[in-house]
GROMACS .gro file of C-alpha atoms in nm:
model
  405
    1MET     CA    1   5.849 -17.032  -0.751
    2SER     CA    2   6.098 -17.043  -0.471
    3LYS     CA    3   6.005 -17.261  -0.205
    4THR     CA    4   6.025 -16.939   0.124
    5THR     CA    5   5.808 -16.776  -0.149
    6THR     CA    6   5.572 -17.133  -0.153
    7LEU     CA    7   5.657 -17.099   0.251
    8ASP     CA    8   5.563 -16.732   0.268
    9LYS     CA    9   5.196 -16.778   0.099
   10GLN     CA   10   5.118 -17.079   0.356
   11ALA     CA   11   5.214 -16.860   0.659
   12SER     CA   12   4.975 -16.604   0.532
   13SER     CA   13   4.707 -16.834   0.449
   14GLN     CA   14   4.674 -16.967   0.770
   15ALA     CA   15   4.692 -16.658   0.944
   16SER     CA   16   4.383 -16.546   0.741
   17PHE     CA   17   4.207 -16.861   0.851
   18GLN     CA   18   4.292 -16.809   1.233
   19LEU     CA   19   4.164 -16.464   1.195
   20VAL     CA   20   3.848 -16.543   1.049
   21ALA     CA   21   3.854 -16.876   1.279
   22SER     CA   22   3.879 -16.609   1.606
   23LEU     CA   23   3.596 -16.432   1.386
   24LEU     CA   24   3.377 -16.700   1.412
   25ASP     CA   25   3.449 -16.717   1.764
   26THR     CA   26   3.275 -16.362   1.916
   27LEU     CA   27   2.936 -16.441   1.728
   28ASP     CA   28   2.729 -16.520   2.057
   29ARG     CA   29   2.580 -16.861   1.815
   30PRO     CA   30   2.678 -17.146   1.662
   31LEU     CA   31   2.864 -17.091   1.294
   32LEU     CA   32   3.017 -17.264   1.038
   33VAL     CA   33   3.160 -17.252   0.733
   34SER     CA   34   3.227 -17.469   0.428
   35ASP     CA   35   3.323 -17.579   0.111
   36ARG     CA   36   3.059 -17.609  -0.199
   37GLY     CA   37   3.183 -18.082  -0.184
   38GLY     CA   38   3.064 -17.977   0.213
   39GLN     CA   39   3.391 -18.001   0.395
   40ILE     CA   40   3.388 -17.809   0.701
   41LEU     CA   41   3.642 -17.491   0.673
   42PHE     CA   42   3.613 -17.328   1.025
   43THR     CA   43   3.382 -17.430   1.337
   44ASN     CA   44   3.364 -17.111   1.662
   45LEU     CA   45   3.297 -17.286   2.003
   46HIS     CA   46   2.970 -17.246   2.014
   47ALA     CA   47   2.912 -17.442   1.721
   48GLN     CA   48   3.192 -17.711   1.806
   49ASP     CA   49   2.947 -17.745   2.165
   50ALA     CA   50   2.677 -17.829   1.953
   51LEU     CA   51   2.821 -18.077   1.741
   52GLY     CA   52   2.986 -18.205   2.007
   53ALA     CA   53   2.572 -18.199   2.185
   54GLY     CA   54   2.463 -18.383   1.891
   55GLY     CA   55   2.678 -18.651   1.965
   56PHE     CA   56   2.926 -18.469   1.574
   57ASN     CA   57   3.327 -18.475   1.581
   58ALA     CA   58   3.412 -18.169   1.418
   59LYS     CA   59   3.774 -18.338   1.262
   60PRO     CA   60   3.841 -18.384   0.943
   61GLY     CA   61   3.618 -18.529   0.704
   62LEU     CA   62   3.270 -18.416   0.844
   63ASN     CA   63   3.149 -18.371   0.587
   64LEU     CA   64   2.816 -18.086   0.575
   65PHE     CA   65   2.617 -18.292   0.328
   66ARG     CA   66   2.659 -18.600   0.419
   67ASP     CA   67   2.642 -18.649   0.793
   68LEU     CA   68   2.500 -18.321   0.957
   69LEU     CA   69   2.207 -18.188   0.685
   70ARG     CA   70   2.202 -18.551   0.493
   71THR     CA   71   2.090 -18.454   0.188
   72ASP     CA   72   2.170 -18.410  -0.152
   73ARG     CA   73   2.410 -18.156  -0.259
   74LYS     CA   74   2.343 -18.076  -0.637
   75ARG     CA   75   1.985 -17.934  -0.400
   76ILE     CA   76   2.077 -17.735  -0.156
   77LEU     CA   77   2.378 -17.542  -0.426
   78GLY     CA   78   2.099 -17.562  -0.704
   79LYS     CA   79   1.821 -17.357  -0.541
   80LEU     CA   80   2.124 -17.115  -0.363
   81GLU     CA   81   2.248 -17.003  -0.688
   82ALA     CA   82   1.959 -17.021  -0.896
   83GLY     CA   83   1.860 -16.676  -0.591
   84GLU     CA   84   1.708 -16.802  -0.309
   85GLN     CA   85   1.910 -16.616  -0.002
   86GLU     CA   86   1.919 -16.858   0.271
   87ILE     CA   87   1.766 -17.217   0.304
   88THR     CA   88   1.638 -17.407   0.599
   89LEU     CA   89   1.688 -17.772   0.698
   90PRO     CA   90   1.585 -17.940   0.988
   91LEU     CA   91   1.867 -18.083   1.223
   92GLU     CA   92   1.808 -18.344   1.469
   93PHE     CA   93   2.076 -18.380   1.756
   94ALA     CA   94   2.114 -18.647   2.081
   95ASP     CA   95   1.992 -18.321   2.304
   96GLY     CA   96   1.674 -18.128   2.115
   97LYS     CA   97   1.565 -18.032   1.772
   98PHE     CA   98   1.731 -17.747   1.581
   99ARG     CA   99   1.690 -17.603   1.234
  100ALA     CA  100   2.004 -17.552   1.013
  101ARG     CA  101   1.983 -17.152   0.788
  102VAL     CA  102   2.203 -17.212   0.489
  103ARG     CA  103   2.346 -16.939   0.312
  104TRP     CA  104   2.575 -16.904   0.040
  105LEU     CA  105   2.876 -16.650  -0.011
  106PRO     CA  106   2.968 -16.618  -0.375
  107GLU     CA  107   3.310 -16.466  -0.303
  108PRO     CA  108   3.470 -16.753  -0.170
  109ASP     CA  109   3.230 -16.919  -0.347
  110TRP     CA  110   3.128 -17.082   0.077
  111LEU     CA  111   2.898 -17.215   0.293
  112ALA     CA  112   2.786 -17.055   0.634
  113VAL     CA  113   2.556 -17.256   0.824
  114PHE     CA  114   2.381 -17.132   1.099
  115ILE     CA  115   2.234 -17.403   1.386
  116ASP     CA  116   1.915 -17.241   1.597
  117PRO     CA  117   1.752 -17.409   1.860
  118ILE     CA  118   1.356 -17.526   1.760
  119PRO     CA  119   1.155 -17.416   2.037
  120ALA     CA  120   0.952 -17.687   2.267
  121GLU     CA  121   0.530 -17.716   2.225
  122THR     CA  122   0.442 -17.441   2.355
  123PRO     CA  123   0.184 -17.659   2.639
  124ASP     CA  124  -0.196 -17.579   2.644
  125ASP     CA  125  -0.235 -17.272   2.852
  126GLU     CA  126   0.035 -17.046   2.734
  127ALA     CA  127  -0.129 -17.134   2.377
  128ALA     CA  128  -0.427 -16.997   2.522
  129MET     CA  129  -0.256 -16.670   2.657
  130ARG     CA  130  -0.139 -16.541   2.336
  131GLN     CA  131  -0.449 -16.615   2.184
  132THR     CA  132  -0.630 -16.427   2.477
  133VAL     CA  133  -0.353 -16.139   2.403
  134GLN     CA  134  -0.366 -16.136   1.955
  135GLU     CA  135  -0.713 -16.159   2.087
  136LEU     CA  136  -0.620 -15.835   2.323
  137MET     CA  137  -0.415 -15.666   2.013
  138GLN     CA  138  -0.727 -15.695   1.821
  139GLU     CA  139  -0.937 -15.595   1.964
  140ARG     CA  140  -0.685 -15.188   2.048
  141GLU     CA  141  -0.618 -15.167   1.701
  142ILE     CA  142  -0.960 -15.148   1.637
  143THR     CA  143  -1.053 -14.952   1.938
  144TYR     CA  144  -0.814 -14.694   1.821
  145ARG     CA  145  -0.987 -14.649   1.405
  146ASN     CA  146  -1.319 -14.532   1.601
  147LEU     CA  147  -1.058 -14.326   1.879
  148LEU     CA  148  -0.968 -14.187   1.542
  149ALA     CA  149  -1.165 -14.184   1.336
  150ALA     CA  150  -1.388 -14.036   1.649
  151TYR     CA  151  -1.134 -13.748   1.671
  152LEU     CA  152  -1.188 -13.689   1.288
  153ARG     CA  153  -1.520 -13.630   1.369
  154LEU     CA  154  -1.533 -13.398   1.636
  155GLN     CA  155  -1.215 -13.207   1.427
  156GLU     CA  156  -1.464 -13.123   1.122
  157ALA     CA  157  -1.757 -13.024   1.355
  158ASN     CA  158  -1.436 -12.807   1.549
  159ARG     CA  159  -1.374 -12.650   1.164
  160GLN     CA  160  -1.760 -12.645   1.059
  161LYS     CA  161  -1.818 -12.461   1.403
  162THR     CA  162  -1.555 -12.232   1.309
  163VAL     CA  163  -1.678 -12.151   0.949
  164PHE     CA  164  -1.976 -12.024   1.138
  165LEU     CA  165  -1.854 -11.864   1.375
  166ALA     CA  166  -1.694 -11.708   1.016
  167SER     CA  167  -2.053 -11.627   0.838
  168ALA     CA  168  -2.247 -11.507   1.130
  169ALA     CA  169  -1.935 -11.256   1.207
  170HIS     CA  170  -1.875 -11.145   0.905
  171GLU     CA  171  -2.289 -11.177   0.835
  172LEU     CA  172  -2.349 -10.958   1.135
  173LYS     CA  173  -2.130 -10.675   1.122
  174THR     CA  174  -2.210 -10.434   0.853
  175PRO     CA  175  -2.534 -10.413   0.990
  176LEU     CA  176  -2.405 -10.357   1.380
  177ALA     CA  177  -2.165 -10.042   1.217
  178VAL     CA  178  -2.440  -9.875   0.984
  179MET     CA  179  -2.654  -9.876   1.342
  180LYS     CA  180  -2.344  -9.738   1.650
  181GLY     CA  181  -2.313  -9.493   1.280
  182TYR     CA  182  -2.657  -9.356   1.320
  183TYR     CA  183  -2.641  -9.376   1.723
  184GLU     CA  184  -2.365  -9.160   1.660
  185LEU     CA  185  -2.577  -8.911   1.499
  186LEU     CA  186  -2.887  -8.917   1.677
  187LEU     CA  187  -2.657  -8.887   2.035
  188SER     CA  188  -2.451  -8.541   1.834
  189GLY     CA  189  -2.812  -8.355   1.667
  190SER     CA  190  -2.670  -8.361   1.385
  191LEU     CA  191  -3.094  -8.530   1.268
  192GLY     CA  192  -3.232  -8.336   1.548
  193LYS     CA  193  -3.248  -8.223   1.939
  194LEU     CA  194  -3.301  -8.437   2.215
  195SER     CA  195  -3.417  -8.486   2.497
  196GLU     CA  196  -3.211  -8.621   2.821
  197ARG     CA  197  -3.426  -8.891   2.826
  198GLN     CA  198  -3.375  -8.956   2.483
  199LYS     CA  199  -3.034  -8.914   2.480
  200ASP     CA  200  -2.965  -9.196   2.771
  201THR     CA  201  -3.182  -9.455   2.603
  202LEU     CA  202  -2.987  -9.373   2.288
  203ARG     CA  203  -2.673  -9.439   2.496
  204GLU     CA  204  -2.789  -9.705   2.631
  205SER     CA  205  -2.848  -9.852   2.256
  206LYS     CA  206  -2.542  -9.792   2.172
  207ASP     CA  207  -2.380  -9.951   2.494
  208SER     CA  208  -2.533 -10.249   2.399
  209CYS     CA  209  -2.462 -10.221   2.050
  210ASP     CA  210  -2.058 -10.145   2.136
  211ARG     CA  211  -2.105 -10.467   2.330
  212LEU     CA  212  -2.221 -10.646   1.943
  213VAL     CA  213  -1.965 -10.478   1.799
  214ARG     CA  214  -1.696 -10.621   2.031
  215LEU     CA  215  -1.817 -10.980   2.040
  216VAL     CA  216  -1.830 -11.040   1.625
  217SER     CA  217  -1.503 -10.862   1.689
  218MET     CA  218  -1.446 -11.174   1.905
  219PHE     CA  219  -1.622 -11.378   1.684
  220LEU     CA  220  -1.353 -11.291   1.360
  221ASN     CA  221  -1.084 -11.297   1.551
  222TYR     CA  222  -1.102 -11.663   1.741
  223SER     CA  223  -1.255 -11.815   1.391
  224ALA     CA  224  -0.895 -11.691   1.267
  225LEU     CA  225  -0.664 -11.813   1.538
  226GLU     CA  226  -0.818 -12.211   1.513
  227SER     CA  227  -0.835 -12.148   1.083
  228GLY     CA  228  -0.485 -12.081   1.162
  229LYS     CA  229  -0.520 -11.741   0.927
  230LEU     CA  230  -0.407 -11.471   1.174
  231VAL     CA  231  -0.181 -11.273   1.042
  232LEU     CA  232  -0.046 -10.959   1.210
  233GLN     CA  233   0.032 -10.627   1.110
  234LEU     CA  234   0.338 -10.525   1.213
  235HIS     CA  235   0.414 -10.178   1.224
  236GLU     CA  236   0.663  -9.914   1.424
  237ASN     CA  237   0.362  -9.778   1.645
  238ASP     CA  238   0.298  -9.536   1.924
  239LEU     CA  239   0.195  -9.682   2.204
  240ARG     CA  240   0.084  -9.390   2.416
  241ASP     CA  241  -0.119  -9.320   2.095
  242CYS     CA  242  -0.293  -9.637   2.139
  243ILE     CA  243  -0.347  -9.619   2.446
  244ASN     CA  244  -0.493  -9.285   2.489
  245ASP     CA  245  -0.717  -9.342   2.153
  246MET     CA  246  -0.855  -9.671   2.393
  247ALA     CA  247  -0.914  -9.444   2.644
  248GLY     CA  248  -1.044  -9.186   2.487
  249ARG     CA  249  -1.319  -9.425   2.342
  250TRP     CA  250  -1.378  -9.632   2.698
  251GLN     CA  251  -1.418  -9.266   2.935
  252ASP     CA  252  -1.773  -9.283   2.911
  253ALA     CA  253  -1.867  -9.660   3.014
  254PHE     CA  254  -1.654  -9.573   3.292
  255GLN     CA  255  -1.817  -9.283   3.419
  256ARG     CA  256  -2.157  -9.429   3.316
  257ALA     CA  257  -2.046  -9.737   3.567
  258ASN     CA  258  -1.917  -9.489   3.806
  259VAL     CA  259  -1.629  -9.629   3.821
  260ARG     CA  260  -1.242  -9.397   3.737
  261LEU     CA  261  -0.979  -9.555   3.507
  262ASP     CA  262  -0.677  -9.401   3.544
  263ILE     CA  263  -0.463  -9.443   3.267
  264GLN     CA  264  -0.040  -9.365   3.403
  265LEU     CA  265   0.195  -9.414   3.088
  266LEU     CA  266   0.511  -9.418   3.184
  267PRO     CA  267   0.767  -9.185   3.028
  268ASP     CA  268   1.048  -9.271   2.820
  269LEU     CA  269   0.794  -9.578   2.622
  270PRO     CA  270   0.998  -9.643   2.319
  271LEU     CA  271   0.874  -9.698   1.971
  272PHE     CA  272   0.844 -10.078   1.804
  273LYS     CA  273   0.700 -10.238   1.547
  274PHE     CA  274   0.327 -10.452   1.728
  275ASP     CA  275   0.012 -10.511   1.548
  276TYR     CA  276  -0.151 -10.175   1.627
  277GLN     CA  277  -0.539 -10.330   1.612
  278LYS     CA  278  -0.473 -10.605   1.770
  279VAL     CA  279  -0.272 -10.539   2.032
  280GLN     CA  280  -0.587 -10.240   2.155
  281GLN     CA  281  -0.796 -10.574   2.135
  282CYS     CA  282  -0.554 -10.676   2.369
  283MET     CA  283  -0.628 -10.400   2.644
  284ILE     CA  284  -0.962 -10.384   2.541
  285ASN     CA  285  -1.060 -10.708   2.640
  286LEU     CA  286  -0.850 -10.635   2.974
  287LEU     CA  287  -1.048 -10.376   3.030
  288ASP     CA  288  -1.388 -10.464   2.944
  289ASN     CA  289  -1.287 -10.776   3.156
  290ALA     CA  290  -1.204 -10.549   3.504
  291LEU     CA  291  -1.502 -10.288   3.430
  292LYS     CA  292  -1.749 -10.686   3.460
  293HIS     CA  293  -1.609 -10.724   3.822
  294THR     CA  294  -1.532 -10.330   3.938
  295PRO     CA  295  -1.789 -10.234   4.169
  296GLU     CA  296  -1.960  -9.889   4.210
  297ASP     CA  297  -1.662  -9.615   4.334
  298GLY     CA  298  -1.414  -9.842   4.222
  299CYS     CA  299  -1.116  -9.772   4.028
  300VAL     CA  300  -0.955  -9.976   3.736
  301THR     CA  301  -0.569  -9.912   3.684
  302LEU     CA  302  -0.380  -9.918   3.311
  303VAL     CA  303  -0.051  -9.900   3.356
  304ALA     CA  304   0.255  -9.896   3.052
  305GLN     CA  305   0.650  -9.855   3.130
  306ARG     CA  306   0.955  -9.995   3.024
  307HIS     CA  307   1.068 -10.330   3.123
  308PHE     CA  308   1.382 -10.581   3.131
  309TRP     CA  309   1.217 -10.929   3.091
  310GLU     CA  310   1.446 -11.178   3.093
  311ARG     CA  311   1.280 -11.452   2.967
  312ARG     CA  312   1.245 -11.750   3.214
  313LEU     CA  313   1.623 -11.860   3.313
  314SER     CA  314   1.533 -12.135   3.573
  315GLU     CA  315   1.685 -12.057   3.928
  316VAL     CA  316   1.438 -11.705   3.929
  317ALA     CA  317   1.151 -11.786   3.985
  318PRO     CA  318   0.855 -11.607   3.766
  319SER     CA  319   0.709 -11.424   4.057
  320GLU     CA  320   1.021 -11.248   4.036
  321GLU     CA  321   1.135 -11.230   3.685
  322ARG     CA  322   0.819 -11.038   3.615
  323ARG     CA  323   0.964 -10.762   3.852
  324ARG     CA  324   1.274 -10.694   3.727
  325ASP     CA  325   1.275 -10.410   3.585
  326ASN     CA  326   1.546 -10.206   3.500
  327GLY     CA  327   1.579  -9.859   3.291
  328GLU     CA  328   1.915  -9.896   3.081
  329ARG     CA  329   1.858 -10.237   3.013
  330ALA     CA  330   1.461 -10.252   2.874
  331ASN     CA  331   1.423 -10.472   2.607
  332SER     CA  332   1.012 -10.491   2.597
  333VAL     CA  333   0.637 -10.318   2.756
  334LEU     CA  334   0.479 -10.407   3.015
  335ILE     CA  335   0.123 -10.314   2.995
  336SER     CA  336  -0.125 -10.368   3.337
  337VAL     CA  337  -0.519 -10.360   3.403
  338ARG     CA  338  -0.544 -10.341   3.749
  339ASP     CA  339  -0.903 -10.391   3.932
  340THR     CA  340  -1.053 -10.388   4.239
  341GLY     CA  341  -1.299 -10.611   4.220
  342SER     CA  342  -1.388 -10.943   4.422
  343GLY     CA  343  -1.072 -11.149   4.310
  344ILE     CA  344  -1.040 -11.458   4.146
  345ALA     CA  345  -0.893 -11.754   4.329
  346ALA     CA  346  -0.538 -11.901   4.237
  347GLU     CA  347  -0.673 -12.235   4.057
  348PHE     CA  348  -0.804 -12.093   3.793
  349HIS     CA  349  -0.518 -11.833   3.717
  350GLN     CA  350  -0.419 -12.041   3.404
  351GLU     CA  351  -0.806 -12.196   3.377
  352ILE     CA  352  -0.943 -11.902   3.235
  353PHE     CA  353  -0.689 -11.809   2.948
  354GLU     CA  354  -0.903 -12.102   2.799
  355GLU     CA  355  -1.156 -12.061   2.551
  356PHE     CA  356  -1.501 -12.045   2.703
  357VAL     CA  357  -1.408 -12.029   3.055
  358ARG     CA  358  -1.532 -11.828   3.273
  359VAL     CA  359  -1.507 -11.856   3.628
  360ASP     CA  360  -1.849 -11.653   3.773
  361PRO     CA  361  -2.079 -11.757   3.568
  362SER     CA  362  -2.377 -11.482   3.631
  363SER     CA  363  -2.098 -11.228   3.467
  364SER     CA  364  -2.168 -11.172   3.086
  365GLY     CA  365  -1.981 -11.266   2.815
  366MET     CA  366  -1.891 -11.589   2.631
  367GLY     CA  367  -1.537 -11.646   2.796
  368LEU     CA  368  -1.326 -11.552   2.454
  369GLY     CA  369  -1.189 -11.169   2.571
  370LEU     CA  370  -0.926 -11.389   2.782
  371ALA     CA  371  -0.780 -11.652   2.599
  372ILE     CA  372  -0.799 -11.412   2.224
  373THR     CA  373  -0.518 -11.195   2.446
  374LYS     CA  374  -0.340 -11.530   2.537
  375ARG     CA  375  -0.359 -11.634   2.178
  376LEU     CA  376  -0.205 -11.250   2.027
  377ILE     CA  377   0.016 -11.201   2.266
  378GLN     CA  378   0.237 -11.484   2.177
  379ALA     CA  379   0.154 -11.446   1.826
  380HIS     CA  380   0.381 -11.117   1.928
  381ARG     CA  381   0.647 -11.296   2.154
  382GLY     CA  382   0.474 -11.219   2.430
  383LYS     CA  383   0.320 -11.373   2.759
  384VAL     CA  384  -0.019 -11.279   2.980
  385TRP     CA  385  -0.054 -11.341   3.293
  386VAL     CA  386  -0.267 -11.296   3.608
  387ASP     CA  387  -0.144 -11.197   3.984
  388SER     CA  388  -0.533 -11.213   4.218
  389GLU     CA  389  -0.652 -11.290   4.551
  390ILE     CA  390  -0.946 -11.320   4.694
  391GLY     CA  391  -1.068 -10.998   4.793
  392GLN     CA  392  -0.797 -10.839   4.683
  393GLY     CA  393  -0.885 -10.759   4.310
  394SER     CA  394  -0.716 -10.901   4.007
  395CYS     CA  395  -0.404 -10.787   3.794
  396PHE     CA  396  -0.407 -10.857   3.471
  397SER     CA  397  -0.068 -10.813   3.249
  398PHE     CA  398   0.098 -10.866   2.970
  399ILE     CA  399   0.471 -10.750   2.771
  400LEU     CA  400   0.549 -10.732   2.480
  401PRO     CA  401   0.875 -10.761   2.307
  402ILE     CA  402   1.054 -10.478   2.178
  403TYR     CA  403   1.363 -10.623   1.923
  404VAL     CA  404   1.159 -10.944   1.767
  405GLU     CA  405   1.429 -11.153   1.682
   0.00000   0.00000   0.00000
C-alpha cells in the first residue's frame, strides 16, 4: 500500500471523527464516548464543561473506568454483553452528585456515557406537597371510577326503560287497533242504527282511542330511535298523496275543535324518495301540537313547496338561509305548519325539541312529539326549526332534501 493511500485513509478517518464530534456538540446534555479499554474518544462541549467543573481534564490518558467511574472494567462489560441495555453508576464531582448511564454500541464496539445531575434532596414541605398531590390524584381516580360505574348503571336503567316502553307499546297496539275498528264499525251504522247522542259519545271515545294509538306510535318510534333500530323505508313517493291522506283523517278533529285547517300544496311538488309513514308521522305531530295550542275560531295552515336549501354558508344568516327560495334550482321540499296560538318564547325554541320537554305543563302529551320529529327529519338528512313570538303564533318548518347525497 502506498504512502499516499495511507495518508488519505488517515485524513478520511480524522474527518469522520470531527464530524461525529460536531454532532455530539449539538446534544443538550453531557456525553462522552470511549473504547472498550476506557480510553475516551469523544467528549461534547457539555461533557467537557462537566468534567472541568468536577476537577477532571479531558486530556489524553483520562480513563473512563479508572478515573471517572472508579469501577472494574470487566464487570461493566460483562453486564452489557450479557444483555443489559444500560448501567447506571454514581459520580461525585466537586460541584455535586451525578449519575453516569453507560450504554454499549456493538457495531463500533464503543461505550456511550451520559452524565445526568442527581436532584438535591426534596425539602419536607415539597415532599408533603407531592404526597398531597398524589393523594388527590388517587381520589380523582376513585371519583372517576365511581362516576363511570354510575354512568353505566344509568345507561342500563335507560336501556331497560326503553325496552319496557317498547314492550308496553307492542302489547297495547293490538287491542287499541281492535277498539278503533269497532268504533268505526259502530259509527258507520254497520252494526245497527245509532242516535245522535250515541254517535257523539262514540266519537269522543274514538278520539280518545286515536290519542292512545298516537301515543303508542310515539313510544314505538322513540324506542326504535333510542335503541338505534330505526330503519327508513325510502321509496319514491308523492308528497301530495302523503299530505292529502293525512289531512283527510284530521279534518274531523279540527272541525270538532272549531279550528280551520288550511292545506296549501304549491304546484310542481316533485316525486322523491322518503319514508311515507315517517314523514306523515312528523306532519301529524306538528298538526297535533298546533291543534292543542290554537283556540277556537283559529286557523292552522300547512304549506308544502319546493325550496332551495343552501346548506349552512358561513356568510348567510340562518334566518336568511331558510327563506331563500329559487324554483329553478330547488333541491328540497319545505313543509311548514303555522298556527294562531299563543306563541313560544325565544328561549324555548331549541329546548322544545328535546325529549319530555313541555313549555306549558298544563298541556296534554308526553313531550315526545317534537323530539321524535326532529330525529326522524335528521334521519332523512333534513332539518327542523320553529319561528315564534309570544302572542304571534308559531310556525314549525322542516326541510327534506330531494337528492340524498
